[in-house]
Every structure is written in structure tokens, then in C-alpha cells.
CSV table of N, CA and C in Angstrom, one decimal:
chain,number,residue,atom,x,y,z
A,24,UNK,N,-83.8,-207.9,-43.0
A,24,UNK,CA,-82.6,-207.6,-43.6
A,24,UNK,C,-82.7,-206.6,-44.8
A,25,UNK,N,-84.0,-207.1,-45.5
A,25,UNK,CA,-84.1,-206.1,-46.9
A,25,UNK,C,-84.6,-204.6,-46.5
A,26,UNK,N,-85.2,-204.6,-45.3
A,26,UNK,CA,-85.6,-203.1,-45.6
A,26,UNK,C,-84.7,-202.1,-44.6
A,27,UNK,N,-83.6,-202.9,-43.5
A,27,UNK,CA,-82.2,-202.6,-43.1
A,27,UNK,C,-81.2,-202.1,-44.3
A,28,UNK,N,-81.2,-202.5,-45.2
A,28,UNK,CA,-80.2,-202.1,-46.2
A,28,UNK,C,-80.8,-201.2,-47.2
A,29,UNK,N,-82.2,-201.3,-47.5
A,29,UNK,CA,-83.3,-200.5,-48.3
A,29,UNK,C,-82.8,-198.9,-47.7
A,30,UNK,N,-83.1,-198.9,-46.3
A,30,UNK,CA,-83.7,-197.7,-46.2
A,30,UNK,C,-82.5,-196.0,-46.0
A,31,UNK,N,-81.2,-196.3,-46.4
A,31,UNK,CA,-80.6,-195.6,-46.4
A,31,UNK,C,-80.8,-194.7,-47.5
A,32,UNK,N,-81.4,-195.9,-49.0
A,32,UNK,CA,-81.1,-195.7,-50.3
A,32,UNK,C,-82.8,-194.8,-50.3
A,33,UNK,N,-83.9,-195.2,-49.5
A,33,UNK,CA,-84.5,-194.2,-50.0
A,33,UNK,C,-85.0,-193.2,-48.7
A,34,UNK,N,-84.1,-193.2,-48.0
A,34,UNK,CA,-83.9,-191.6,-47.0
A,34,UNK,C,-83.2,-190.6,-47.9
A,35,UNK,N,-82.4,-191.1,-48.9
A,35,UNK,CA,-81.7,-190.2,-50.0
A,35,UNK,C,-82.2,-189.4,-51.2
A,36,UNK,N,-83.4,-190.7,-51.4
A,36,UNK,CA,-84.4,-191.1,-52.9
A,36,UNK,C,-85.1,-189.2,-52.2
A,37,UNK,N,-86.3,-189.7,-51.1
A,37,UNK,CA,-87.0,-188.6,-51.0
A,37,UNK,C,-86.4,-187.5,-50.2
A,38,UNK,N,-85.0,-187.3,-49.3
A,38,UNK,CA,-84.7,-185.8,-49.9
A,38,UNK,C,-84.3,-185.2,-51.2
A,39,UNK,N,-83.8,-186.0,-51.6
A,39,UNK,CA,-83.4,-185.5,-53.1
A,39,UNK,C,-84.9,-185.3,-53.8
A,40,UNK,N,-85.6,-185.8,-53.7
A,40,UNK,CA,-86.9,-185.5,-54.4
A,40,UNK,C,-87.8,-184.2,-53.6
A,41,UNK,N,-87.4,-184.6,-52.3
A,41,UNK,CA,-87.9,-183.3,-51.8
A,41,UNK,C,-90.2,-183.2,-51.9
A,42,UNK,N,-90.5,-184.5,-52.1
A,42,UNK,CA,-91.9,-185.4,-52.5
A,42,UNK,C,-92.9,-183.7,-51.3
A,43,UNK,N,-92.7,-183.6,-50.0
A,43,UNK,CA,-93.2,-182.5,-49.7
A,43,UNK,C,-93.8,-181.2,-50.4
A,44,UNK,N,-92.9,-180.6,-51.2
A,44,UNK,CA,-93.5,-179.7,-51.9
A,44,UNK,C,-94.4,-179.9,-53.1
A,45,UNK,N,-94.4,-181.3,-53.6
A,45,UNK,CA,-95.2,-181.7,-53.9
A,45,UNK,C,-96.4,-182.3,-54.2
A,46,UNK,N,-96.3,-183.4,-53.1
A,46,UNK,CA,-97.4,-184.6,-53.0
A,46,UNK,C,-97.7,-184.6,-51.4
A,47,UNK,N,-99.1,-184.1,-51.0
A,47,UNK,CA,-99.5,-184.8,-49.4
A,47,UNK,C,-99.9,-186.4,-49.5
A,48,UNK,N,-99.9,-187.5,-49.1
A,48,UNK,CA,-100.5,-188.9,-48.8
A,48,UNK,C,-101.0,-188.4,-47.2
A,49,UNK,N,-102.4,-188.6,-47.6
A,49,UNK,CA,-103.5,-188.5,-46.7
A,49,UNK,C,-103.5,-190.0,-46.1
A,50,UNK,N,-103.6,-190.0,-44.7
A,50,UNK,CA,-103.2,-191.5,-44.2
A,50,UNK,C,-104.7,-191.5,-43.8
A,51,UNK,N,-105.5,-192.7,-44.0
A,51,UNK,CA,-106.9,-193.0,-43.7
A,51,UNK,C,-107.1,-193.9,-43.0
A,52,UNK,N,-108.0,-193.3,-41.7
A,52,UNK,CA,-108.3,-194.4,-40.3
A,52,UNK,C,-109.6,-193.9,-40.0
A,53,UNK,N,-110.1,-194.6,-39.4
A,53,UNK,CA,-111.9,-194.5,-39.2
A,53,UNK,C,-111.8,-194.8,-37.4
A,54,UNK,N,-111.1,-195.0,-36.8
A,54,UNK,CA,-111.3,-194.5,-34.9
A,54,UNK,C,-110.1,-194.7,-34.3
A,55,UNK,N,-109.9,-194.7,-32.9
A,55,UNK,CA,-108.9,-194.4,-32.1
A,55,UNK,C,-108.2,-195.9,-32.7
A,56,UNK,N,-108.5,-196.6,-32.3
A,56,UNK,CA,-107.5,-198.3,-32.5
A,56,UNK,C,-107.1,-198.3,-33.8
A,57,UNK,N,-107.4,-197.4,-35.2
A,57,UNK,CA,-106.9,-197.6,-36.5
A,57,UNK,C,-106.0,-196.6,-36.5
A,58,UNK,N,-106.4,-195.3,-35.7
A,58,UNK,CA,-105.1,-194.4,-35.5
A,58,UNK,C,-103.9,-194.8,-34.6
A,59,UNK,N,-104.5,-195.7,-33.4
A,59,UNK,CA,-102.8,-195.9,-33.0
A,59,UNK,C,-101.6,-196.4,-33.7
A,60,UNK,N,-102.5,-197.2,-35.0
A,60,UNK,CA,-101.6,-198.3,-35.6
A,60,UNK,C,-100.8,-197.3,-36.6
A,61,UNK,N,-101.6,-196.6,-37.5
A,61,UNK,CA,-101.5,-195.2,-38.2
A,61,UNK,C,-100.2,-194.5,-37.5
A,62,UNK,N,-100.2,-194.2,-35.9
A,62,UNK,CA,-99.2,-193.0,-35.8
A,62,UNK,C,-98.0,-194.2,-35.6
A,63,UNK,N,-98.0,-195.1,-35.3
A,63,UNK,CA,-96.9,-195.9,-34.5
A,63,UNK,C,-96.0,-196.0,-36.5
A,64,UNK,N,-97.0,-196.2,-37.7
A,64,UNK,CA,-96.4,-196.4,-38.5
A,64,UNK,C,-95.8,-194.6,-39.5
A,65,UNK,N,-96.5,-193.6,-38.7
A,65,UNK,CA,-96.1,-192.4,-39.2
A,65,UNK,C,-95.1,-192.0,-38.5
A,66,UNK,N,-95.0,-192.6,-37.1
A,66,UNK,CA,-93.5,-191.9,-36.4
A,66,UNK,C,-92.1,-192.9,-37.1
A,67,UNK,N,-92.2,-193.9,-38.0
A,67,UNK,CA,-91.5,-194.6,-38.4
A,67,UNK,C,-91.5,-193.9,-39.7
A,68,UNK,N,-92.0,-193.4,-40.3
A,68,UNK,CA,-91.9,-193.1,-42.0
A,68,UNK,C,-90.4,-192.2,-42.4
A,69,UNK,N,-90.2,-192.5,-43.1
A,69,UNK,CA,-89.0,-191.4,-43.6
A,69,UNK,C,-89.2,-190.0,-44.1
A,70,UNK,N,-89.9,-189.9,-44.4
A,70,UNK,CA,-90.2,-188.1,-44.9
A,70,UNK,C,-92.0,-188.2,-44.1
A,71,UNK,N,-92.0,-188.0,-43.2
A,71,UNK,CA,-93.0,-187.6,-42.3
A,71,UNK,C,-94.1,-187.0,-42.6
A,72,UNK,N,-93.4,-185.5,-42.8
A,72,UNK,CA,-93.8,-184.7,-43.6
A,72,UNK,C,-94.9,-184.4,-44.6
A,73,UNK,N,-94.9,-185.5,-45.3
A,73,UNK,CA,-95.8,-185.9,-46.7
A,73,UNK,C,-96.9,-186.5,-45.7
A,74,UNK,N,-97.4,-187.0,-44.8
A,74,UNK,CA,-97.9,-187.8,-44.5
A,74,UNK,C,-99.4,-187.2,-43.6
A,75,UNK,N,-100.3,-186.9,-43.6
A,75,UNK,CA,-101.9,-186.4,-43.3
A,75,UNK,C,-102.8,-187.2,-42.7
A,76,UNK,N,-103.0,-187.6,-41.4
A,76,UNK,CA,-104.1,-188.6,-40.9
A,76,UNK,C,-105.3,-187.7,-41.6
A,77,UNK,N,-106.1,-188.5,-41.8
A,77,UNK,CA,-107.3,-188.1,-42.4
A,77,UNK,C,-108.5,-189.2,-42.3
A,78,UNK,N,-109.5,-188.8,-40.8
A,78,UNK,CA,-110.4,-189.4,-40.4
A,78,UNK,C,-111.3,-189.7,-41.3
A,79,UNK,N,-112.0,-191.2,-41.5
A,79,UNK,CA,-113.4,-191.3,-42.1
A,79,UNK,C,-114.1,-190.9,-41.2
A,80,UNK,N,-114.4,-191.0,-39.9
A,80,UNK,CA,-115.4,-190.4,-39.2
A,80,UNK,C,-115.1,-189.1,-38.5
A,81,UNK,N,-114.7,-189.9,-37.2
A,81,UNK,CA,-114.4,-188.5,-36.1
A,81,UNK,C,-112.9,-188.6,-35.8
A,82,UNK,N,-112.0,-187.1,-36.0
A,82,UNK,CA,-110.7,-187.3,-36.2
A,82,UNK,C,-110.4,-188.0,-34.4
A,83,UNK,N,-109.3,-188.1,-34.4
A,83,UNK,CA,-108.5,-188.7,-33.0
A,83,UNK,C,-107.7,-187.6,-32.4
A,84,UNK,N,-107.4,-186.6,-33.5
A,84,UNK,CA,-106.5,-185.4,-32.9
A,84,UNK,C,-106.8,-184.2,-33.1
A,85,UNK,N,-106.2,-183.5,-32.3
A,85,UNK,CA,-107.0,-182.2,-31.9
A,85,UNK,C,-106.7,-181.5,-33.7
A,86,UNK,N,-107.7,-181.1,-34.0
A,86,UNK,CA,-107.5,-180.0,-35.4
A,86,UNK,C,-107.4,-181.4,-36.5
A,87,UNK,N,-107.8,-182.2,-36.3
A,87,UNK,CA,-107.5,-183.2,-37.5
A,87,UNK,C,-108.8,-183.2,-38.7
A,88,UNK,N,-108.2,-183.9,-39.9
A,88,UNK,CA,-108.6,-183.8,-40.5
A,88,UNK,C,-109.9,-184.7,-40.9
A,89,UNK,N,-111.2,-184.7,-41.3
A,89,UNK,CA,-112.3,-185.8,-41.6
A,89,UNK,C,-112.8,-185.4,-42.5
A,90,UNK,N,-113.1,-186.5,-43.4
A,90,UNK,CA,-114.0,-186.2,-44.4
A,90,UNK,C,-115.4,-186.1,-44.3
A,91,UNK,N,-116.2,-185.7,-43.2
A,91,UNK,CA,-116.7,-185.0,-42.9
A,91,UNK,C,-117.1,-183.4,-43.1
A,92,UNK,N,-115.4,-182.9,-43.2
A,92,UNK,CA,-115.4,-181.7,-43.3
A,92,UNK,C,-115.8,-181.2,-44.3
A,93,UNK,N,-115.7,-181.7,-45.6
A,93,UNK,CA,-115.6,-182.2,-46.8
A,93,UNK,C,-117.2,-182.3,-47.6
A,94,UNK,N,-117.7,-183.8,-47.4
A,94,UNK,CA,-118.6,-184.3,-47.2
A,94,UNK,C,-119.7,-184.5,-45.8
A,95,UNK,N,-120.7,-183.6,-45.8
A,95,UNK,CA,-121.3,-183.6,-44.7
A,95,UNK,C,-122.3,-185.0,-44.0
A,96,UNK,N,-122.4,-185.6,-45.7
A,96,UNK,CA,-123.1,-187.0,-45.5
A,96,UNK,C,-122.0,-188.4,-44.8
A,97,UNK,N,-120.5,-188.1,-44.3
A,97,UNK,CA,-120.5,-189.2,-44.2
A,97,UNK,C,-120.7,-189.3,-42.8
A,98,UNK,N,-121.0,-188.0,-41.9
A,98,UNK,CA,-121.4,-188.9,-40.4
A,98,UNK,C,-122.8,-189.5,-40.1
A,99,UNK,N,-122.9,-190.0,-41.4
A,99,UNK,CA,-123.9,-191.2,-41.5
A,99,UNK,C,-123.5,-192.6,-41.3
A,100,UNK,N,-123.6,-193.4,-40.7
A,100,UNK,CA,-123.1,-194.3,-40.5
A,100,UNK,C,-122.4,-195.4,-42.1
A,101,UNK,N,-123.9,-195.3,-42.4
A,101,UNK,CA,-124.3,-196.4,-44.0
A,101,UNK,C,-123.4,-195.6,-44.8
A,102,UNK,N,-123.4,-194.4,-44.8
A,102,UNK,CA,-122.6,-193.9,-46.3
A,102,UNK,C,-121.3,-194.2,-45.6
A,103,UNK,N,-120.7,-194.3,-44.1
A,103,UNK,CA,-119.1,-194.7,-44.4
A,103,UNK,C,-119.1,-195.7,-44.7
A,104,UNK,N,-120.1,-197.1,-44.4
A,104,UNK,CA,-120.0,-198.2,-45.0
A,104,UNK,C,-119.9,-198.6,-46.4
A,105,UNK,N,-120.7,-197.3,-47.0
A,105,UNK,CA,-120.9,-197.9,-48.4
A,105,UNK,C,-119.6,-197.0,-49.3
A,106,UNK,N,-119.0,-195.5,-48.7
A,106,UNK,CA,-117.8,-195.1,-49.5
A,106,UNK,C,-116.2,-195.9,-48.9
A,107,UNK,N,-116.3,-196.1,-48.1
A,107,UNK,CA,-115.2,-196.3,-47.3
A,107,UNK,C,-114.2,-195.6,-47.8
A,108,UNK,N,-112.8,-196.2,-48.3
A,108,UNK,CA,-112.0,-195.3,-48.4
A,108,UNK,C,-112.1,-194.7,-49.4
A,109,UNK,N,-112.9,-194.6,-50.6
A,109,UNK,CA,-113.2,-193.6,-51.7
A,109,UNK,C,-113.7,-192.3,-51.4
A,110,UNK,N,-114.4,-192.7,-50.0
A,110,UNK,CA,-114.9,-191.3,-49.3
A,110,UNK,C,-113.5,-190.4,-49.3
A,111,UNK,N,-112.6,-190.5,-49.0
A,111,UNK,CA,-110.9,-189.8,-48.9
A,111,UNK,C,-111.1,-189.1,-50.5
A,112,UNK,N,-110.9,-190.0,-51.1
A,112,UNK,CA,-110.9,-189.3,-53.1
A,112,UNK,C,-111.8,-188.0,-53.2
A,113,UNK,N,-113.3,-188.5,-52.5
A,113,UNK,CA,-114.0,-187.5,-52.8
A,113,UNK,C,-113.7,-186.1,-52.3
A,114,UNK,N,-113.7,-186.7,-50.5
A,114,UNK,CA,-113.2,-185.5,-50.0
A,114,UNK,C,-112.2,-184.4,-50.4
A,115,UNK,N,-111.1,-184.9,-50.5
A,115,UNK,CA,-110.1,-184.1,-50.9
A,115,UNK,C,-110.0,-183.4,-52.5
A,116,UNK,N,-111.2,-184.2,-53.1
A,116,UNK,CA,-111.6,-183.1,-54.4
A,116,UNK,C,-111.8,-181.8,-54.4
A,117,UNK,N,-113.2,-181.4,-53.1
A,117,UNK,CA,-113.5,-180.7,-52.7
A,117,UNK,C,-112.8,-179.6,-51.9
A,118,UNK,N,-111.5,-180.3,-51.6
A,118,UNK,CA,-110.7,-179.6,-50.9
A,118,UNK,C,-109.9,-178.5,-51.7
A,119,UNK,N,-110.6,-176.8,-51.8
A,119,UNK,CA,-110.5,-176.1,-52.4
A,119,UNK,C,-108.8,-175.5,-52.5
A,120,UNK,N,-108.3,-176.1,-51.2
A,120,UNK,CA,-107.2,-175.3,-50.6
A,120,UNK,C,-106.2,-176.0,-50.6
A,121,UNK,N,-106.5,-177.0,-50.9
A,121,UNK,CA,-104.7,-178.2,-51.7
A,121,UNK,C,-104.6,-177.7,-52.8
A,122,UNK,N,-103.3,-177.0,-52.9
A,122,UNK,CA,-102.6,-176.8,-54.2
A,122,UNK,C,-101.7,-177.5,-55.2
A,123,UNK,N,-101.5,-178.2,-54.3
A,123,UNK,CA,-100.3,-178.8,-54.3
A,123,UNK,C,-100.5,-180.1,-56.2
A,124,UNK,N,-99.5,-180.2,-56.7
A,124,UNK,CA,-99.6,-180.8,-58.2
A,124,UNK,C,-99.5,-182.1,-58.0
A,125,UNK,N,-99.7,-182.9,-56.7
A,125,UNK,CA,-100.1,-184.6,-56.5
A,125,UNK,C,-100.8,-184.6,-55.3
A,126,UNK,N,-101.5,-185.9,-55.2
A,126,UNK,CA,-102.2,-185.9,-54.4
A,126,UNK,C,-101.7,-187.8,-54.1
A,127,UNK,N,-102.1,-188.4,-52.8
A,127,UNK,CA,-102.3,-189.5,-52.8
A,127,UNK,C,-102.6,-190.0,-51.2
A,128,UNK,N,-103.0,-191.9,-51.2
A,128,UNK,CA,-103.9,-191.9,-50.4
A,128,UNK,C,-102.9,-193.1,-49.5
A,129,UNK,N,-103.0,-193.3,-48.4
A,129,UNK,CA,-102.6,-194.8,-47.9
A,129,UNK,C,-103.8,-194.8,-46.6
A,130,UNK,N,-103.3,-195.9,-45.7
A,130,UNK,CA,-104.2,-196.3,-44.6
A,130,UNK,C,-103.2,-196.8,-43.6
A,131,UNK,N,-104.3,-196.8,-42.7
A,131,UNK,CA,-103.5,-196.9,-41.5
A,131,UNK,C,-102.9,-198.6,-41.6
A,132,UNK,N,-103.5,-199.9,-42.6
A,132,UNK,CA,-103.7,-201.1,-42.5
A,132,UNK,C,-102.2,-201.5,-43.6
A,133,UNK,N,-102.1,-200.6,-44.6
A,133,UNK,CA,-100.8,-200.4,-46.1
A,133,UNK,C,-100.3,-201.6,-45.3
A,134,UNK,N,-99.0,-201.6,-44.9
A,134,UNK,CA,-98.3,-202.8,-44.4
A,134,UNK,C,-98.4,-203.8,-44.0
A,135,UNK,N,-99.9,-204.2,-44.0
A,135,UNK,CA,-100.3,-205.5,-43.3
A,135,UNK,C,-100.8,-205.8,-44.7
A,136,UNK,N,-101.3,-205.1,-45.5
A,136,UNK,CA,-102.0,-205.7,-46.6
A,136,UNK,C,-101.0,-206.1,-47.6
A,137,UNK,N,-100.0,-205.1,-47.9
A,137,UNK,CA,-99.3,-205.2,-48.9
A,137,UNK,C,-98.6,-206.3,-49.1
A,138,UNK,N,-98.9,-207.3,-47.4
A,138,UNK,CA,-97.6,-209.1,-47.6
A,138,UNK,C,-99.0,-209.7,-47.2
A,139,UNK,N,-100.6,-209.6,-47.7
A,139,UNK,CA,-101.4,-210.0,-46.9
A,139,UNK,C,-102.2,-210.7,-48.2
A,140,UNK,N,-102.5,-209.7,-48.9
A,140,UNK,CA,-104.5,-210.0,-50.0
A,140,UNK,C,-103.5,-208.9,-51.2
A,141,UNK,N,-102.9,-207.7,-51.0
A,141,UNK,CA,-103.2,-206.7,-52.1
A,141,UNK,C,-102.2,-205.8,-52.2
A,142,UNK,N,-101.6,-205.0,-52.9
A,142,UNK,CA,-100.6,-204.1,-53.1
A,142,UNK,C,-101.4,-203.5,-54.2
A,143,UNK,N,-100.8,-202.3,-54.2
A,143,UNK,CA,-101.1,-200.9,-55.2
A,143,UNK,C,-99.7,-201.1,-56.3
A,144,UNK,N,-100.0,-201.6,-57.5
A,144,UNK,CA,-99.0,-201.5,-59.0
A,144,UNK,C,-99.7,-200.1,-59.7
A,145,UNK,N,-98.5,-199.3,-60.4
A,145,UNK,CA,-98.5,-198.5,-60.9
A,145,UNK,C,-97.9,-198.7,-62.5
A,146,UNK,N,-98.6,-198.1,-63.5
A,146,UNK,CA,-97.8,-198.6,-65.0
A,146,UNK,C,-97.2,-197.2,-65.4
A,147,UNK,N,-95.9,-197.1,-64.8
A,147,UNK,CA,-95.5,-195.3,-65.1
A,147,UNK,C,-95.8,-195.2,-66.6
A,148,UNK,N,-95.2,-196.5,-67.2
A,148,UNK,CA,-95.5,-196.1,-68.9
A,148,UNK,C,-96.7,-195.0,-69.2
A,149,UNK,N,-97.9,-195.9,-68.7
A,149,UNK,CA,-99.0,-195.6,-69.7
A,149,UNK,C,-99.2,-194.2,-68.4
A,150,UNK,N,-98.7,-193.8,-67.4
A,150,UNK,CA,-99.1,-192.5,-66.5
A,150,UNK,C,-98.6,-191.2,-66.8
A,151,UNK,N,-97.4,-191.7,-67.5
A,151,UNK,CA,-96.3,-190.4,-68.2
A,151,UNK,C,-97.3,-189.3,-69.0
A,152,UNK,N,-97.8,-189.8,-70.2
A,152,UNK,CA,-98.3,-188.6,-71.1
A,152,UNK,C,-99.6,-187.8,-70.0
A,153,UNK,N,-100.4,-188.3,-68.9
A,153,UNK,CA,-101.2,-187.9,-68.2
A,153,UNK,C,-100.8,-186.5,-67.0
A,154,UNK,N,-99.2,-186.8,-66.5
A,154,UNK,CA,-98.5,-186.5,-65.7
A,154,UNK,C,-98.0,-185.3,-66.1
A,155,UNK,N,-97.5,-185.4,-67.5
A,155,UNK,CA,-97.3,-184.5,-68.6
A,155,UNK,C,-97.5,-182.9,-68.7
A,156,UNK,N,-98.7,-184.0,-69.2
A,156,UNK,CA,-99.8,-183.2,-69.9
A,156,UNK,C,-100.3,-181.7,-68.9
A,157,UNK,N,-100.4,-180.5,-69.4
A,157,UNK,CA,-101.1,-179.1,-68.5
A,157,UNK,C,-102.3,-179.8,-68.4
A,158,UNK,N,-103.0,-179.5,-67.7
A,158,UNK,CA,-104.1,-179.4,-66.7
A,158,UNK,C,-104.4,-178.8,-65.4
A,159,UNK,N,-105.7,-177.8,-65.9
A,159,UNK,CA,-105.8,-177.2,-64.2
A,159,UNK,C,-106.4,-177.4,-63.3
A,160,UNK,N,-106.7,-178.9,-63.4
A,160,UNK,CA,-107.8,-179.7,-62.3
A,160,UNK,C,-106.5,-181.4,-62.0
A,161,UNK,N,-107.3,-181.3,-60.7
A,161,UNK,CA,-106.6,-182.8,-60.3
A,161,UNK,C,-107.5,-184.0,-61.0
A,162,UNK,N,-106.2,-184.9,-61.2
A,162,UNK,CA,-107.0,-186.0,-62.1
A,162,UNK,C,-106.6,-187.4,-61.0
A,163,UNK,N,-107.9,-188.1,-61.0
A,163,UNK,CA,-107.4,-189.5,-60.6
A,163,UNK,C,-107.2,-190.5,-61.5
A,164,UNK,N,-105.8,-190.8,-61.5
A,164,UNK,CA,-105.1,-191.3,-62.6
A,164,UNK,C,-105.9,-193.6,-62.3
A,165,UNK,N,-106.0,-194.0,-61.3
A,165,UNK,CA,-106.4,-195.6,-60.7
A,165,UNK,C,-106.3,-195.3,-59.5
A,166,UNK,N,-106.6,-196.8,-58.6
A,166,UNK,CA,-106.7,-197.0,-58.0
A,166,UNK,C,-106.6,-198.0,-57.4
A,167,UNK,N,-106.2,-199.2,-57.7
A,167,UNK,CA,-106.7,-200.9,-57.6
A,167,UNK,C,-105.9,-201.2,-56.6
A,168,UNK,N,-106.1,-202.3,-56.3
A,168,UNK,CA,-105.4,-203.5,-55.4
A,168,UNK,C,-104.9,-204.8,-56.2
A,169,UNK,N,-104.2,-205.3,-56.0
A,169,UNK,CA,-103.8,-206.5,-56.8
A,169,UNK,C,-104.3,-207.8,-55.5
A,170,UNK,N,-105.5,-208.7,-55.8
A,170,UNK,CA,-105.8,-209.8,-55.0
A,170,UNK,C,-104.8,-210.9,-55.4
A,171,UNK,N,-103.3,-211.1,-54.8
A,171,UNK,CA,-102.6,-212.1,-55.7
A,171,UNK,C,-101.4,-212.7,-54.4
A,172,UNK,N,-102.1,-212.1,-52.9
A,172,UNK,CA,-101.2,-212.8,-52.0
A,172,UNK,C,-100.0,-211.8,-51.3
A,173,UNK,N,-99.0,-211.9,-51.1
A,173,UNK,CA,-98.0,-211.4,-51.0
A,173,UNK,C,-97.4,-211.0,-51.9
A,174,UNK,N,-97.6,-209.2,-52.1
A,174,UNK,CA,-96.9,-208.2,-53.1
A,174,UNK,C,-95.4,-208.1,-53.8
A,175,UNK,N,-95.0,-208.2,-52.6
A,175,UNK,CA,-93.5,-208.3,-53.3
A,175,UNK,C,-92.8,-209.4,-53.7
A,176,UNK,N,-93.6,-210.4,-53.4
A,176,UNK,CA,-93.4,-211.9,-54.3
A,176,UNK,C,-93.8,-211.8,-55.8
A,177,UNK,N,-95.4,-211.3,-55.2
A,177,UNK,CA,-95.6,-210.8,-56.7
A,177,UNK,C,-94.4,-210.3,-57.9
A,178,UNK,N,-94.1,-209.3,-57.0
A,178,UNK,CA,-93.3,-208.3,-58.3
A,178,UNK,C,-91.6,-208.9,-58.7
A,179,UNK,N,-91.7,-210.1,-57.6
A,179,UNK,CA,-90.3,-211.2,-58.0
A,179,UNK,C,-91.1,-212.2,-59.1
């Protein structure tokens, strides 16, 4: 019922924001069974658009993206074990040809985790003067999980 009545209000939020010309979210899956779950939740997204499968190993689609491309060490097995999804952060550092003035990351798993172990909190307060501020490098502002159960109970 909540995200039936939600989602008019933010089909509106991000055209009016228009988040494409600014921010890609790099969607992160590591083989075929993490990407089906990935596209079945990318054909549902509301601004599409914004949205980048981006393999830890070997992409699933033709011309797709891996941090491989990137990082040559991760089609090592151990180093995807040991970066997992940080491997994404790095990668896309190196990614000389994103211009774009945001960056951000999800996975193919976001929705099961977010009412599961963990959700992503943001403190716009203390983000503002960073967000601000000129700079002509990309900055990683956090990254955490909150281990506290189900997220949006949490934030009730």
C-alpha cells in the first residue's frame, strides 16, 4: 500500500530533478543469477536511466560494464573476495570518462537487505558544506550499512 501511493510522488521527485544529468548509480552483481534479480529490479525502477549494471567479474551483457576493466587484478578470484563491493568505488575512480558531478553505488541484493540486516542513512546536514564546496576531483563522502534489522522501522 505504501509504495502504491509513494510512487507517483517520486516519478515527479526525479523528473523534476532530472538525477540523469547528474548522478549514474552503478548497479553491482558478480554472475548471471545476481544479474537476473538486478534487471527484473532495473526494468521496475522509475528513472531507469540513472541506473549502470556493473559486473564484479564477468559482465552478463553484451558491452557491459566490469571492474575488471578498471582494475586488472580483480579477475583474480581472492581479490573479488577480499574487495567485493569496494572493488565498484575503486573502479570507477579510475574511470577517467565519468564526468558527471555524482556518483553512486547499489546492488543487485538493495531491497532484500534494506527490510533484512542493513540500510544506507545519509546525514545531509553534515554532507552540505562537502557538496558545496568547488572541487575538481570526486570525493567519497561514506558508505555504511546500518546492522539494526529492518530499515524503515528503523527510521520510524
Amino acid at each position: 500500500e505504501y509504495e502504491a501511493s509513494i510512487k507517483p510522488w517520486r516519478e515527479l521527485y526525479f523528473d523534476l530533478a532530472s538525477f540523469a544529468k547528474f548522478v549514474t548509480l552503478f548497479s553491482i552483481y558478480h554472475d548471471s543469477g545476481s544479474y537476473s534479480i538486478l534487471e527484473k529490479h532495473l526494468a521496475a525502477a522509475l528513472n531507469r536511466d540513472v541506473y549502470v549494471p556493473l559486473s564484479l567479474t564477468n559482465a552478463s551483457v553484451p558491452r557491459g560494464l566490469t571492474t575488471k576493466e578498471f582494475i586488472p587484478a580483480m579477475a583474480d578470484k581472492v581479490q573479488q573476495l577480499q574487495l567485493s563491493e569496494f572493488a565498484a568505488i575503486l573502479a570507477m575512480a579510475k574511470a577517467t570518462w565519468y564526468i558527471k558531478p555524482w556518483i553512486g553505488f547499489t546492488t543487485y541484493s538493495e531491497t532484500r537487505k534494506s527490510t533484512w540486516r542493513e540500510g544506507v542513512s545519509l546525514d545531509w546536514v553534515k554532507c552540505e558544506p562537502y557538496l558545496k564546496a568547488p572541487t575538481p576531483e570526486h570525493a567519497v563522502l561514506f558508505w555504511y550499512g546500518i546492522f539494526a534489522g529492518d530499515y524503515w522501522d528503523l527510521l520510524d
